[in-house]
Amino acid sequence: MSDAIDAAFADGPAFVPYLAVGDPDYESSLRYVEALAAGGADVIELGLPFSEPIAEGPTIQNAVVRALEAGMTPTRFFEFVEELDVDVPLVCMTYYNLVYQYGDGEGPRPFVERAAEAGISGFVVPDLPAEEAGPLREACDEFGLDLVSIVAPTTGADRLEKLVDVSSGYLYVQARLGVTGASSSVSDRTGETLARLDGVDLPKAVGFGISSGEQAATVVEAGADGVIVGSALVDIVAEGHENGDSAEAVAERLETLARELKRGALDGYGRRTPAPEGTSD
Amino acid sequence: MPAIEELTDAYERYVLNNEDGFVDEFRRRIRDFGGRPTPLQRADRLSERYDTEVYLKREDLLHGGAHKLNNALGQVLLAKYMGKERIIAETGAGQHGTATAMAAAHLGMPCEVYMGERDINRQRPNVFRMKINGSEVTPVTTGRGTLKEAISETMRDWATNVEDTHYVIGSVVGPHPFPRMVRDFQAIIGEEAREQIRERTGALPDSVVACAGGGSNTMGAFHEFVGDESVDLLAVEAGGSSLAVDTDEGVAPNSASLSTGSEGVLHGARTKLLQDLDGQIVESHSVSSGLDYAGVGPELAYLVDEGRVTPVTVDDDAAVEGFHRLSQEEGIIPALETAHAFGYLHEHHDEVGDVTVINVSGRGDKDLDTAIEETAKRDVPNAPDMSMFEGGL
Ligand SMILES: Cc1ncc(COP(=O)(O)O)c(C=O)c1O
């Protein structure tokens, strides 16, 4: 398991931004990820684009298409990670077929080995069910990486147990049903889902729909150990790309929103009275 | 994932164990509303032409014009038993969407169908039929706008609305239990065919031939024969314009995933896929939009690996010829998907044995405009003069 991810959740709420790597091109994308780190990211989720991103809403789907059209591949992705100049743990978010095909096309081990060498600390693979996660879990154990699982509001008790069994690092808690995408309100079900996870000894990072500091504060106040923000950041990249803005200008906007989100998470933490049971401070 | 567990549970209770008489009601409705059993017809002219007994399993005569209703009716009924309130589906050729729309109207459920924009343009008659039956048709514009994008989009809807919505998947693809469940609903094709051919000839056929997109009519026609080692099972895939796959460009000019694909994971199943060396799914191609999918059912892929099913391919040209031939010689206008099976029979009639059963998976009314266009594009030796129809019907 990755100590880096443990450490990121150890003191105070973690801010976990997501970007699709290579969106809209390799060079800009490097600066954007570095801007998130500068804005206070504690862990960064790096999306390795897959042609069939079934867990993503339109915002991230379009980002994935831009990145693929600009030539992003698993090989380039690992080069990207090596070239990045950031000092936070990096989680690779992608789909199982890319993990499975890498190297010999015989299983996840070559992918995990290469990821570990590049400096990745863990994975989120939304289309891999717990039942099929054994080989990836094993490879992660071998190379000291985490496997983050996604918990939906509808995940039942039996299923949760299976998920927790194969998970490490943190749990990615879906704030609502559905696919990724920014929304204007955070669902009431977040609190319920968090309450059901009370006994689980892993940090809980809440994502899906968070786009503002105030929303980040709300979910942390509700007991989340971290907030995951993707589409709201990807929107900034998309808009900058459409308007022909400089990578510099876009990076600055990303850093500003990152600061707001991080501050929101801290504010939410401060508002917790009393600290909910089962969360570590 | 919880949706999958709920569905697996319902599949086991209702479909496998006939709880609350589900299977009895399904059988009754597929008979009264659907028109089963469909006939097994001896094709006299083809038999003579090829010097082989050719029997046609007439799924084109099923209500809606294709085998798709077997599955659509089964799943919409299951959704009802599960207490779901809304039906969603994806469709390529529009045939599955139409069958689902009909089943939903028949059982009084609201229905939304996702369809690639490109397929909407290729299959207007079916879009019209879905709307007439009260379904909403939602265009999918991502990617190339064909079946795999429509499946992804429907999965997204399902993930968002699982609590009251059932996703009627259109073939033996997707996560478990879909491939098995869809096969079970389609297995009625082979069940009837096996009985009918024994009644007619007193024996089993030497081969069963069916076209394979996702593979639902294929698995339906084959399932009852899998244990009959003497019967060759031939899955005819769309060879498109070529069997080559351009992995640099990310396109396959065919949709022959059993013949040219490699093992991978897509839409919740491990199966054979058209993909590049990195594992990115490539765009497939076929004249028939119902075969235009980069994956194939996992059980069919397994039976191919086991050597039980033989995958073969027929290119676009031969499929268009097959379309005209069946129309002229037997008075049956087949779907372009089905036409692939007849393209195969034409090219390989000495390999199907003395008695063969060919699954006529659907009728070609939906394809008349495409047939005009595709016939004009190439030199089709057996086509009538269609010049007065150029520009469409
Ligand atoms: C008439 C017909 N045959 C075959 C197919 C291919 O599907 P499958 O391989 O699942 O039977 C379709 C799909 O739309 C179809 O409409």
XYZ file of C-alpha atoms and ligand atoms in Angstrom:
690
model
C 0.000 0.000 0.000
C 1.027 3.524 -0.697
C 2.170 5.505 2.310
C 1.866 8.666 0.263
C -1.920 8.321 -0.004
C -2.230 7.449 3.694
C -0.274 10.577 4.530
C -2.436 12.730 2.274
C -5.523 11.858 4.308
C -3.759 11.880 7.671
C -4.271 15.474 8.697
C -7.412 17.296 7.740
C -9.678 16.854 4.739
C -8.031 16.007 1.428
C -8.754 17.871 -1.778
C -8.595 15.413 -4.690
C -8.899 17.001 -8.142
C -9.212 15.078 -11.423
C -8.104 15.964 -14.939
C -8.038 13.929 -18.139
C -4.403 13.610 -19.087
C -3.517 15.044 -22.477
C -6.563 17.353 -22.610
C -6.434 19.352 -24.803
C -2.796 18.508 -25.515
C 0.192 17.035 -23.722
C 2.073 20.230 -22.882
C -0.912 22.227 -21.611
C -2.066 19.250 -19.618
C 1.268 19.112 -17.770
C 0.829 22.718 -16.659
C -2.778 22.151 -15.648
C -1.916 19.276 -13.377
C 0.914 21.301 -11.847
C -1.531 24.170 -11.304
C -3.783 21.852 -9.281
C -0.853 20.898 -7.098
C -0.001 24.567 -6.635
C -3.644 25.201 -5.691
C -3.463 22.784 -2.780
C -4.273 19.335 -4.139
C -3.523 16.553 -1.664
C -3.959 13.697 -4.158
C -4.446 14.097 -7.924
C -6.507 11.715 -10.025
C -5.086 11.483 -13.510
C -7.515 10.190 -16.098
C -5.922 7.907 -18.666
C -8.328 8.267 -21.606
C -10.265 5.199 -22.777
C -12.395 5.183 -25.906
C -15.539 4.011 -24.042
C -15.711 5.994 -20.799
C -19.017 4.641 -19.526
C -18.777 6.154 -16.040
C -18.355 9.685 -17.372
C -20.866 12.363 -18.210
C -20.545 14.649 -21.244
C -17.881 16.974 -19.777
C -15.314 14.268 -19.191
C -16.350 12.297 -22.283
C -15.471 15.312 -24.389
C -12.189 15.763 -22.553
C -11.329 12.149 -23.264
C -12.077 12.601 -26.951
C -9.838 15.713 -27.088
C -7.010 13.881 -25.345
C -7.272 10.807 -27.569
C -7.359 12.965 -30.674
C -4.246 14.750 -29.444
C -2.487 11.382 -29.285
C -2.694 10.297 -25.643
C -1.876 6.606 -25.127
C -0.928 4.514 -22.088
C 2.727 4.787 -23.093
C 2.523 8.584 -23.338
C 0.587 8.673 -20.078
C 3.434 7.076 -18.177
C 5.913 9.484 -19.772
C 3.615 12.302 -18.697
C 3.618 11.092 -15.117
C 7.413 10.924 -15.147
C 7.682 14.415 -16.525
C 5.253 15.960 -14.019
C 6.826 18.169 -11.424
C 4.479 17.759 -8.470
C 4.876 16.520 -4.950
C 1.513 14.864 -4.300
C 0.437 11.244 -4.700
C -1.014 10.453 -8.104
C -3.877 8.063 -8.760
C -4.475 6.700 -12.245
C -8.155 6.620 -13.163
C -8.896 4.474 -16.167
C -10.857 1.510 -17.546
C -9.914 -2.101 -17.207
C -9.263 -2.935 -20.843
C -6.277 -0.561 -20.945
C -4.893 -2.059 -17.748
C -5.458 -5.559 -19.057
C -3.921 -5.066 -22.514
C -0.769 -3.247 -21.494
C 2.419 -5.170 -22.152
C 1.596 -8.753 -22.912
C -2.210 -8.422 -22.951
C -2.317 -11.212 -20.376
C -3.331 -9.385 -17.241
C -2.795 -6.270 -15.158
C 0.708 -6.895 -13.815
C 2.781 -5.148 -16.544
C 0.585 -2.061 -16.314
C 0.910 -1.884 -12.546
C 4.653 -2.429 -12.708
C 5.076 0.384 -15.217
C 2.760 2.661 -13.211
C 4.754 2.042 -10.053
C 7.973 2.820 -11.863
C 6.490 6.061 -13.242
C 5.428 7.171 -9.760
C 1.723 6.331 -9.608
C 0.431 5.541 -6.103
C -2.918 3.934 -6.878
C -5.777 3.214 -9.280
C -9.459 3.848 -9.745
C -11.011 1.520 -12.340
C -14.748 2.244 -12.470
C -15.680 -0.649 -14.758
C -13.933 -3.334 -12.706
C -16.300 -5.114 -10.303
C -14.930 -6.349 -6.965
C -15.512 -9.952 -8.104
C -13.003 -9.493 -10.910
C -10.525 -7.301 -9.069
C -8.345 -10.149 -7.734
C -5.510 -10.009 -10.275
C -5.250 -6.217 -10.124
C -5.350 -6.292 -6.322
C -2.538 -8.820 -6.325
C -0.387 -6.762 -8.659
C -1.066 -3.661 -6.546
C 0.079 -5.528 -3.439
C 3.218 -6.670 -5.189
C 4.221 -3.128 -6.150
C 2.851 -1.299 -3.109
C 0.011 0.535 -4.835
C -3.553 1.252 -3.760
C -6.783 0.175 -5.409
C -9.552 2.670 -4.774
C -13.140 1.427 -5.117
C -16.260 3.394 -5.866
C -19.223 3.189 -3.500
C -22.638 4.210 -4.841
C -25.600 5.395 -2.746
C -27.267 2.088 -3.676
C -24.361 -0.160 -2.687
C -25.748 -2.740 -0.273
C -24.093 -4.208 2.807
C -22.903 -7.455 1.174
C -21.477 -5.651 -1.776
C -19.803 -3.093 0.444
C -17.985 -5.842 2.288
C -16.614 -7.240 -0.993
C -15.563 -3.783 -2.092
C -13.795 -2.971 1.129
C -11.985 -6.305 0.956
C -10.234 -5.381 -2.263
C -9.811 -1.663 -1.542
C -7.047 0.398 -0.080
C -6.004 4.045 -0.058
C -9.469 5.559 0.121
C -13.044 4.877 -0.902
C -14.467 6.966 -3.704
C -17.968 7.735 -2.466
C -20.434 8.754 -5.154
C -22.428 11.739 -3.943
C -25.291 10.668 -6.181
C -26.270 7.978 -8.674
C -25.188 8.263 -12.256
C -22.127 9.464 -14.066
C -19.601 12.224 -13.504
C -20.626 15.827 -14.072
C -20.827 19.066 -12.162
C -24.176 19.894 -10.604
C -25.557 22.791 -8.645
C -26.574 20.954 -5.511
C -25.058 18.152 -3.515
C -27.455 15.286 -2.910
C -28.800 14.643 0.596
C -27.840 11.047 0.115
C -24.188 11.842 0.671
C -24.709 12.036 4.407
C -26.667 8.789 4.416
C -24.014 6.987 2.425
C -21.269 8.300 4.677
C -23.191 7.159 7.733
C -23.357 3.640 6.309
C -19.599 3.679 5.875
C -18.983 4.678 9.455
C -17.383 1.417 10.472
C -15.093 1.207 7.446
C -11.494 1.849 8.242
C -10.559 3.743 5.071
C -10.753 7.459 4.303
C -13.906 8.409 2.388
C -13.549 10.893 -0.438
C -16.811 12.144 -1.906
C -17.130 12.967 -5.595
C -19.650 13.387 -8.460
C -21.084 16.832 -8.864
C -18.942 18.966 -6.582
C -18.064 22.257 -8.251
C -17.709 24.963 -5.589
C -15.987 25.641 -2.297
C -19.357 25.745 -0.596
C -20.255 22.259 -1.837
C -16.860 20.987 -0.754
C -17.533 22.425 2.691
C -20.955 20.746 2.805
C -19.654 17.263 2.106
C -16.748 17.560 4.511
C -19.090 18.876 7.167
C -21.245 15.795 6.483
C -18.282 13.617 7.412
C -16.230 13.157 4.234
C -12.483 12.789 4.642
C -11.918 14.276 1.222
C -13.578 15.819 -1.808
C -13.054 14.715 -5.397
C -13.638 17.318 -8.096
C -13.430 16.520 -11.806
C -15.963 17.991 -14.191
C -15.840 21.518 -12.748
C -12.096 21.617 -13.430
C -12.408 19.944 -16.825
C -15.003 22.621 -17.722
C -12.317 25.251 -17.220
C -9.974 23.380 -19.551
C -12.733 22.976 -22.155
C -13.734 26.623 -22.037
C -10.164 27.815 -22.304
C -9.638 25.523 -25.247
C -12.763 26.726 -27.025
C -11.895 30.382 -26.462
C -8.316 29.903 -27.573
C -6.982 31.137 -24.205
C -3.326 30.634 -23.343
C -2.369 27.630 -21.266
C -1.030 30.154 -18.753
C -4.436 31.800 -18.300
C -6.232 28.467 -18.020
C -3.691 27.179 -15.491
C -4.286 30.258 -13.392
C -8.053 29.695 -13.367
C -7.530 26.084 -12.382
C -5.288 27.096 -9.531
C -7.849 29.643 -8.331
C -10.700 27.142 -8.293
C -8.426 24.563 -6.654
C -7.704 27.035 -3.833
C -11.398 27.729 -3.385
C -12.180 24.017 -3.209
C -9.384 23.299 -0.775
C -10.462 26.196 1.410
C -14.047 24.963 1.256
C -12.947 21.530 2.448
C -11.069 23.119 5.366
C -14.046 25.321 6.258
C -16.340 22.317 6.267
C -13.962 20.562 8.592
C -13.992 23.540 10.944
C -17.806 23.527 10.969
C -18.033 19.976 12.230
C -19.443 20.182 15.757
C -18.976 17.787 17.287
C -16.671 15.806 15.023
C -18.761 12.886 13.717
C -17.888 9.520 15.133
C -15.585 7.287 13.205
C -13.730 10.019 11.350
C -10.129 10.391 12.251
C -8.791 13.816 13.082
C -23.342 -2.755 -9.672
C -26.230 -3.022 -7.206
C -28.496 -2.939 -10.258
C -26.689 -5.968 -11.603
C -27.217 -7.853 -8.347
C -30.886 -6.976 -8.287
C -31.226 -8.127 -11.884
C -29.317 -11.354 -11.277
C -31.641 -12.117 -8.421
C -34.724 -11.408 -10.533
C -33.347 -13.488 -13.421
C -32.813 -16.448 -11.151
C -36.195 -16.199 -9.504
C -38.424 -15.449 -12.475
C -36.625 -16.769 -15.544
C -34.849 -19.801 -14.126
C -37.343 -20.781 -11.437
C -40.569 -19.555 -13.024
C -41.548 -17.691 -9.860
C -45.068 -16.223 -10.026
C -45.491 -18.061 -13.338
C -43.224 -15.651 -15.193
C -42.132 -18.162 -17.816
C -45.702 -19.275 -18.454
C -46.787 -15.696 -19.020
C -43.784 -15.072 -21.287
C -44.577 -18.146 -23.367
C -48.208 -17.141 -23.645
C -47.425 -13.585 -24.708
C -44.708 -14.511 -27.182
C -47.260 -16.832 -28.775
C -50.329 -14.569 -28.772
C -48.685 -11.172 -29.222
C -45.478 -12.325 -30.884
C -46.757 -14.972 -33.274
C -44.717 -17.969 -32.177
C -43.930 -20.581 -33.183
C -42.400 -19.225 -36.353
C -42.336 -21.627 -39.299
C -39.410 -23.704 -40.465
C -39.705 -23.457 -44.215
C -37.929 -25.519 -46.820
C -36.365 -23.120 -49.333
C -37.090 -25.008 -52.534
C -35.198 -22.864 -55.019
C -32.121 -22.422 -52.875
C -32.115 -26.151 -52.138
C -32.105 -26.860 -55.834
C -29.512 -24.207 -56.627
C -27.089 -25.441 -54.011
C -27.974 -29.135 -54.150
C -28.452 -29.083 -50.381
C -31.583 -29.170 -48.286
C -31.941 -25.576 -47.077
C -34.428 -24.850 -44.306
C -35.283 -21.351 -43.198
C -36.187 -20.519 -39.614
C -38.529 -17.633 -40.220
C -37.820 -15.177 -37.395
C -38.655 -12.455 -39.926
C -42.267 -13.488 -39.391
C -42.130 -12.756 -35.682
C -44.069 -9.625 -34.706
C -41.935 -6.581 -35.445
C -40.022 -8.403 -38.144
C -37.054 -9.829 -36.273
C -35.966 -12.214 -33.559
C -35.427 -9.182 -31.308
C -38.952 -9.403 -29.886
C -38.167 -12.668 -28.051
C -35.701 -10.838 -25.867
C -37.443 -7.475 -25.696
C -40.745 -8.988 -24.575
C -38.959 -11.193 -22.061
C -37.084 -8.318 -20.521
C -39.922 -5.800 -20.472
C -42.083 -8.418 -18.789
C -39.282 -9.107 -16.317
C -39.030 -5.381 -15.593
C -42.722 -5.446 -14.804
C -42.289 -8.359 -12.417
C -39.424 -6.457 -10.794
C -41.672 -3.447 -10.217
C -39.688 -1.133 -12.485
C -41.504 1.841 -13.941
C -39.423 2.840 -16.930
C -37.743 1.037 -19.821
C -34.610 2.150 -21.633
C -32.841 0.472 -24.518
C -30.155 1.094 -27.089
C -30.488 0.167 -30.702
C -28.268 -0.150 -33.753
C -30.424 -1.169 -36.684
C -33.430 0.078 -34.791
C -34.797 -3.439 -34.778
C -34.197 -3.986 -31.087
C -35.489 -0.502 -30.323
C -38.623 -1.253 -32.286
C -39.143 -4.581 -30.548
C -38.643 -2.921 -27.160
C -40.995 -0.078 -28.042
C -43.636 -2.609 -29.078
C -43.183 -4.715 -25.973
C -43.316 -1.609 -23.783
C -46.504 -0.405 -25.462
C -47.975 -3.897 -25.159
C -47.233 -4.011 -21.435
C -47.961 -0.345 -20.755
C -44.497 0.884 -19.813
C -42.874 4.204 -20.817
C -39.786 3.649 -22.948
C -36.777 5.675 -24.115
C -34.445 4.376 -26.813
C -30.894 5.612 -27.406
C -29.702 5.436 -30.976
C -26.539 6.654 -32.668
C -27.138 9.679 -34.843
C -25.613 7.924 -37.824
C -27.900 4.942 -37.325
C -30.925 7.233 -37.015
C -30.113 8.450 -40.496
C -29.611 4.920 -41.805
C -32.745 3.440 -40.267
C -35.537 5.989 -40.465
C -38.413 3.514 -40.818
C -37.560 1.982 -37.475
C -37.166 5.368 -35.805
C -40.669 6.118 -37.031
C -41.991 2.804 -35.745
C -40.530 3.396 -32.286
C -42.152 6.816 -32.098
C -45.486 5.501 -33.332
C -45.397 2.980 -30.509
C -44.990 5.810 -28.042
C -41.270 5.595 -27.329
C -38.881 8.474 -27.131
C -35.850 8.191 -29.418
C -32.749 9.986 -28.145
C -29.889 10.574 -30.588
C -26.373 9.761 -29.419
C -23.740 11.984 -30.969
C -20.592 10.821 -29.205
C -17.968 8.893 -31.181
C -19.101 7.797 -34.595
C -22.721 7.637 -33.482
C -23.302 3.908 -33.805
C -24.201 1.012 -31.559
C -21.292 0.975 -29.113
C -21.793 4.637 -28.264
C -25.517 4.032 -27.866
C -24.768 1.175 -25.444
C -22.421 3.387 -23.396
C -25.054 6.125 -23.258
C -27.780 3.732 -22.156
C -25.502 2.360 -19.434
C -25.032 5.951 -18.211
C -28.786 6.481 -18.050
C -29.168 3.192 -16.198
C -26.485 4.128 -13.671
C -28.381 7.359 -13.009
C -31.890 5.944 -12.812
C -31.441 2.333 -11.706
C -33.970 2.609 -8.962
C -37.000 2.759 -11.222
C -35.535 1.879 -14.617
C -34.709 -1.377 -16.396
C -32.201 -1.451 -19.246
C -33.344 -3.851 -21.959
C -29.999 -4.683 -23.536
C -30.313 -5.648 -27.196
C -28.081 -8.660 -27.551
C -26.157 -11.307 -25.644
C -23.640 -8.686 -24.513
C -22.945 -6.543 -21.450
C -22.391 -7.627 -17.847
C -23.739 -10.851 -16.346
C -26.613 -11.806 -16.218
C -27.485 -10.130 -19.533
C -25.639 -12.476 -21.918
C -27.177 -15.581 -20.347
C -30.595 -14.099 -19.864
C -30.856 -12.810 -23.419
C -29.692 -16.191 -24.674
C -32.417 -17.884 -22.625
C -35.086 -15.660 -24.157
C -33.704 -16.294 -27.660
C -33.168 -20.022 -27.162
C -36.780 -20.550 -28.229
C -35.546 -20.147 -31.843
C -33.331 -23.225 -31.709
C -35.757 -25.111 -29.508
C -38.461 -24.824 -32.140
C -36.066 -25.322 -35.039
C -34.665 -28.515 -33.554
C -38.115 -29.998 -33.117
C -39.361 -28.788 -36.471
C -36.430 -30.175 -38.443
C -36.720 -33.551 -36.751
C -40.387 -33.627 -37.561
C -39.655 -32.802 -41.182
C -36.596 -34.909 -41.836
C -36.483 -37.310 -38.942
C -32.978 -36.205 -38.102
C -30.830 -33.309 -36.943
C -29.420 -30.945 -39.557
C -25.759 -31.043 -40.540
C -25.384 -27.348 -39.805
C -27.079 -24.290 -38.384
C -26.105 -20.930 -39.850
C -26.835 -17.530 -38.304
C -25.425 -14.034 -38.657
C -23.607 -12.590 -35.656
C -23.530 -8.983 -34.556
C -23.747 -9.124 -30.792
C -24.783 -12.717 -31.370
C -28.315 -12.982 -29.971
C -29.980 -14.640 -32.956
C -26.825 -16.722 -33.234
C -26.929 -17.935 -29.641
C -30.686 -18.311 -29.880
C -30.422 -20.544 -32.932
C -27.397 -22.479 -31.600
C -28.144 -23.043 -27.937
C -30.284 -26.158 -28.266
C -27.792 -27.676 -30.686
C -24.620 -27.109 -28.670
C -24.843 -30.617 -27.243
C -25.388 -32.171 -30.687
C -21.794 -32.671 -31.725
C -22.775 -33.735 -35.255
C -24.282 -30.315 -35.987
C -21.893 -27.647 -37.266
C -22.637 -24.210 -35.858
C -21.595 -21.404 -38.182
C -21.588 -17.775 -37.012
C -21.480 -15.401 -39.966
C -19.829 -12.089 -39.168
C -19.746 -8.877 -41.159
C -16.518 -8.817 -43.127
C -17.298 -5.241 -44.213
C -15.024 -4.018 -46.978
C -11.919 -5.794 -45.668
C -10.748 -7.921 -42.765
C -7.764 -5.665 -42.104
C -7.789 -3.548 -38.966
C -5.971 -0.225 -39.065
C -4.831 0.071 -35.493
C -3.099 3.409 -36.139
C -6.267 5.002 -37.404
C -8.376 3.166 -34.844
C -10.769 1.757 -37.451
C -11.761 -1.686 -38.575
C -13.474 -1.804 -41.986
C -15.446 -4.798 -40.651
C -17.225 -5.869 -37.501
C -15.840 -9.382 -37.350
C -14.736 -9.486 -33.720
C -14.848 -13.295 -33.492
C -12.698 -13.686 -36.584
C -10.293 -10.787 -36.252
C -10.656 -9.481 -32.685
C -8.723 -10.232 -29.538
C -9.700 -10.815 -25.936
C -10.554 -7.768 -23.870
C -13.101 -6.133 -21.582
C -15.910 -3.927 -22.859
C -19.305 -2.941 -21.454
C -18.894 -5.211 -18.477
C -17.918 -8.409 -20.311
C -14.696 -10.183 -21.142
C -14.960 -11.211 -24.758
C -13.437 -10.773 -28.215
C -13.121 -7.159 -29.299
C -11.951 -5.036 -32.151
C -9.247 -3.048 -30.435
C -5.826 -1.565 -31.010
C -2.666 -2.715 -29.286
C -3.263 -0.355 -26.353
C -6.760 -1.692 -25.765
C -8.656 1.268 -27.230
C -11.819 0.071 -28.946
C -11.707 0.738 -32.679
C -14.593 1.792 -34.875
C -16.278 -1.070 -36.672
C -18.014 -1.068 -40.021
C -20.736 -3.004 -41.804
C -23.408 -2.216 -44.411
C -25.824 -3.533 -41.826
C -26.045 -1.340 -38.767
C -27.256 -4.255 -36.645
C -23.907 -6.005 -37.049
C -21.870 -2.833 -36.553
C -20.484 -3.462 -33.045
C -16.854 -3.845 -31.902
C -17.676 -6.602 -29.418
C -19.633 -9.837 -29.404
C -21.368 -11.954 -26.793
C -18.934 -13.570 -24.334
C -20.566 -17.005 -24.526
C -20.303 -17.001 -28.296
C -16.635 -16.008 -28.016
C -16.178 -18.867 -25.562
C -17.839 -21.412 -27.873
C -15.514 -20.247 -30.643
C -12.495 -20.722 -28.384
C -13.755 -24.177 -27.493
C -14.010 -25.027 -31.171
C -17.755 -25.645 -30.933
C -18.790 -22.667 -33.069
C -17.000 -21.759 -36.296
C -16.799 -18.059 -37.087
C -16.871 -17.134 -40.760
C -17.114 -13.814 -42.572
C -18.994 -12.392 -45.511
C -18.136 -9.000 -46.954
C -20.487 -6.119 -47.738
C -20.631 -6.980 -51.454
C -21.654 -10.588 -50.854
C -24.230 -9.478 -48.270
C -25.860 -7.123 -50.763
C -25.918 -9.951 -53.317
C -27.433 -12.226 -50.690
C -30.108 -9.611 -50.059
C -31.149 -9.611 -53.710
C -30.865 -13.367 -54.120
C -33.160 -14.316 -51.253
C -35.641 -11.669 -52.383
C -35.708 -12.928 -55.967
C -35.487 -16.635 -55.425
C -37.603 -17.138 -52.338
C -39.776 -14.040 -52.138
C -38.284 -13.124 -48.770
C -36.660 -9.714 -48.417
C -34.135 -10.232 -45.615
C -32.614 -7.711 -43.279
C -29.087 -6.804 -44.393
C -27.856 -8.515 -41.219
C -29.601 -11.734 -42.229
C -28.360 -11.343 -45.811
C -24.855 -12.123 -44.533
C -25.973 -15.676 -43.753
C -27.192 -16.080 -47.323
C -23.982 -14.573 -48.670
C -22.204 -17.319 -46.765
C -24.484 -20.045 -48.099
C -23.815 -18.856 -51.639
C -20.049 -18.876 -51.268
C -19.732 -22.014 -49.137
C -22.729 -24.224 -49.907
C -20.492 -27.285 -50.171
C -19.476 -26.795 -46.546
C -22.880 -26.810 -44.876
C -23.599 -30.550 -45.339
C -26.698 -32.149 -46.805
C -29.195 -30.407 -44.547
C -28.792 -26.914 -43.197
C -30.967 -24.602 -41.132
C -30.456 -20.907 -41.761
C -31.839 -18.427 -39.324
C -33.690 -15.644 -41.108
C -33.139 -13.235 -38.234
C -35.263 -10.451 -39.650
C -37.011 -8.920 -42.610
C -35.564 -6.197 -44.769
C -38.265 -3.526 -44.843
C -36.134 -1.337 -42.608
C -33.264 -1.644 -45.094
C -34.933 -0.724 -48.368
C -33.327 2.726 -48.545
C -29.928 1.344 -47.577
C -30.317 -1.369 -50.207
C -30.938 1.229 -52.903
C -27.896 3.199 -51.813
C -25.588 0.229 -51.363
C -26.671 -1.379 -54.619
C -25.946 1.834 -56.509
C -22.485 2.045 -54.948
C -21.197 -1.234 -56.323
C -21.480 -3.659 -59.153
C -24.062 -6.146 -57.897
C -24.390 -8.904 -60.525
C -27.828 -10.093 -59.442
C -29.506 -6.755 -58.715
C -32.494 -5.547 -60.713
C -32.357 -2.112 -62.327
C -32.915 0.208 -59.394
C -32.063 3.493 -61.105
C -35.576 4.891 -60.811
C -35.233 4.728 -57.019
C -31.942 6.554 -56.728
C -32.334 9.195 -54.078
C -34.500 6.895 -51.974
C -38.061 5.693 -51.831
C -32.489 -8.683 -38.297
C -31.270 -8.638 -37.428
N -30.422 -9.678 -37.430
C -29.330 -9.687 -36.660
C -28.994 -8.621 -35.860
C -27.730 -8.690 -35.072
O -27.924 -8.868 -33.723
P -27.609 -10.269 -33.019
O -26.260 -10.676 -33.494
O -27.663 -9.952 -31.578
O -28.651 -11.217 -33.458
C -29.854 -7.509 -35.811
C -29.554 -6.369 -34.940
O -30.161 -5.357 -34.930
C -31.008 -7.519 -36.623
O -31.849 -6.477 -36.639
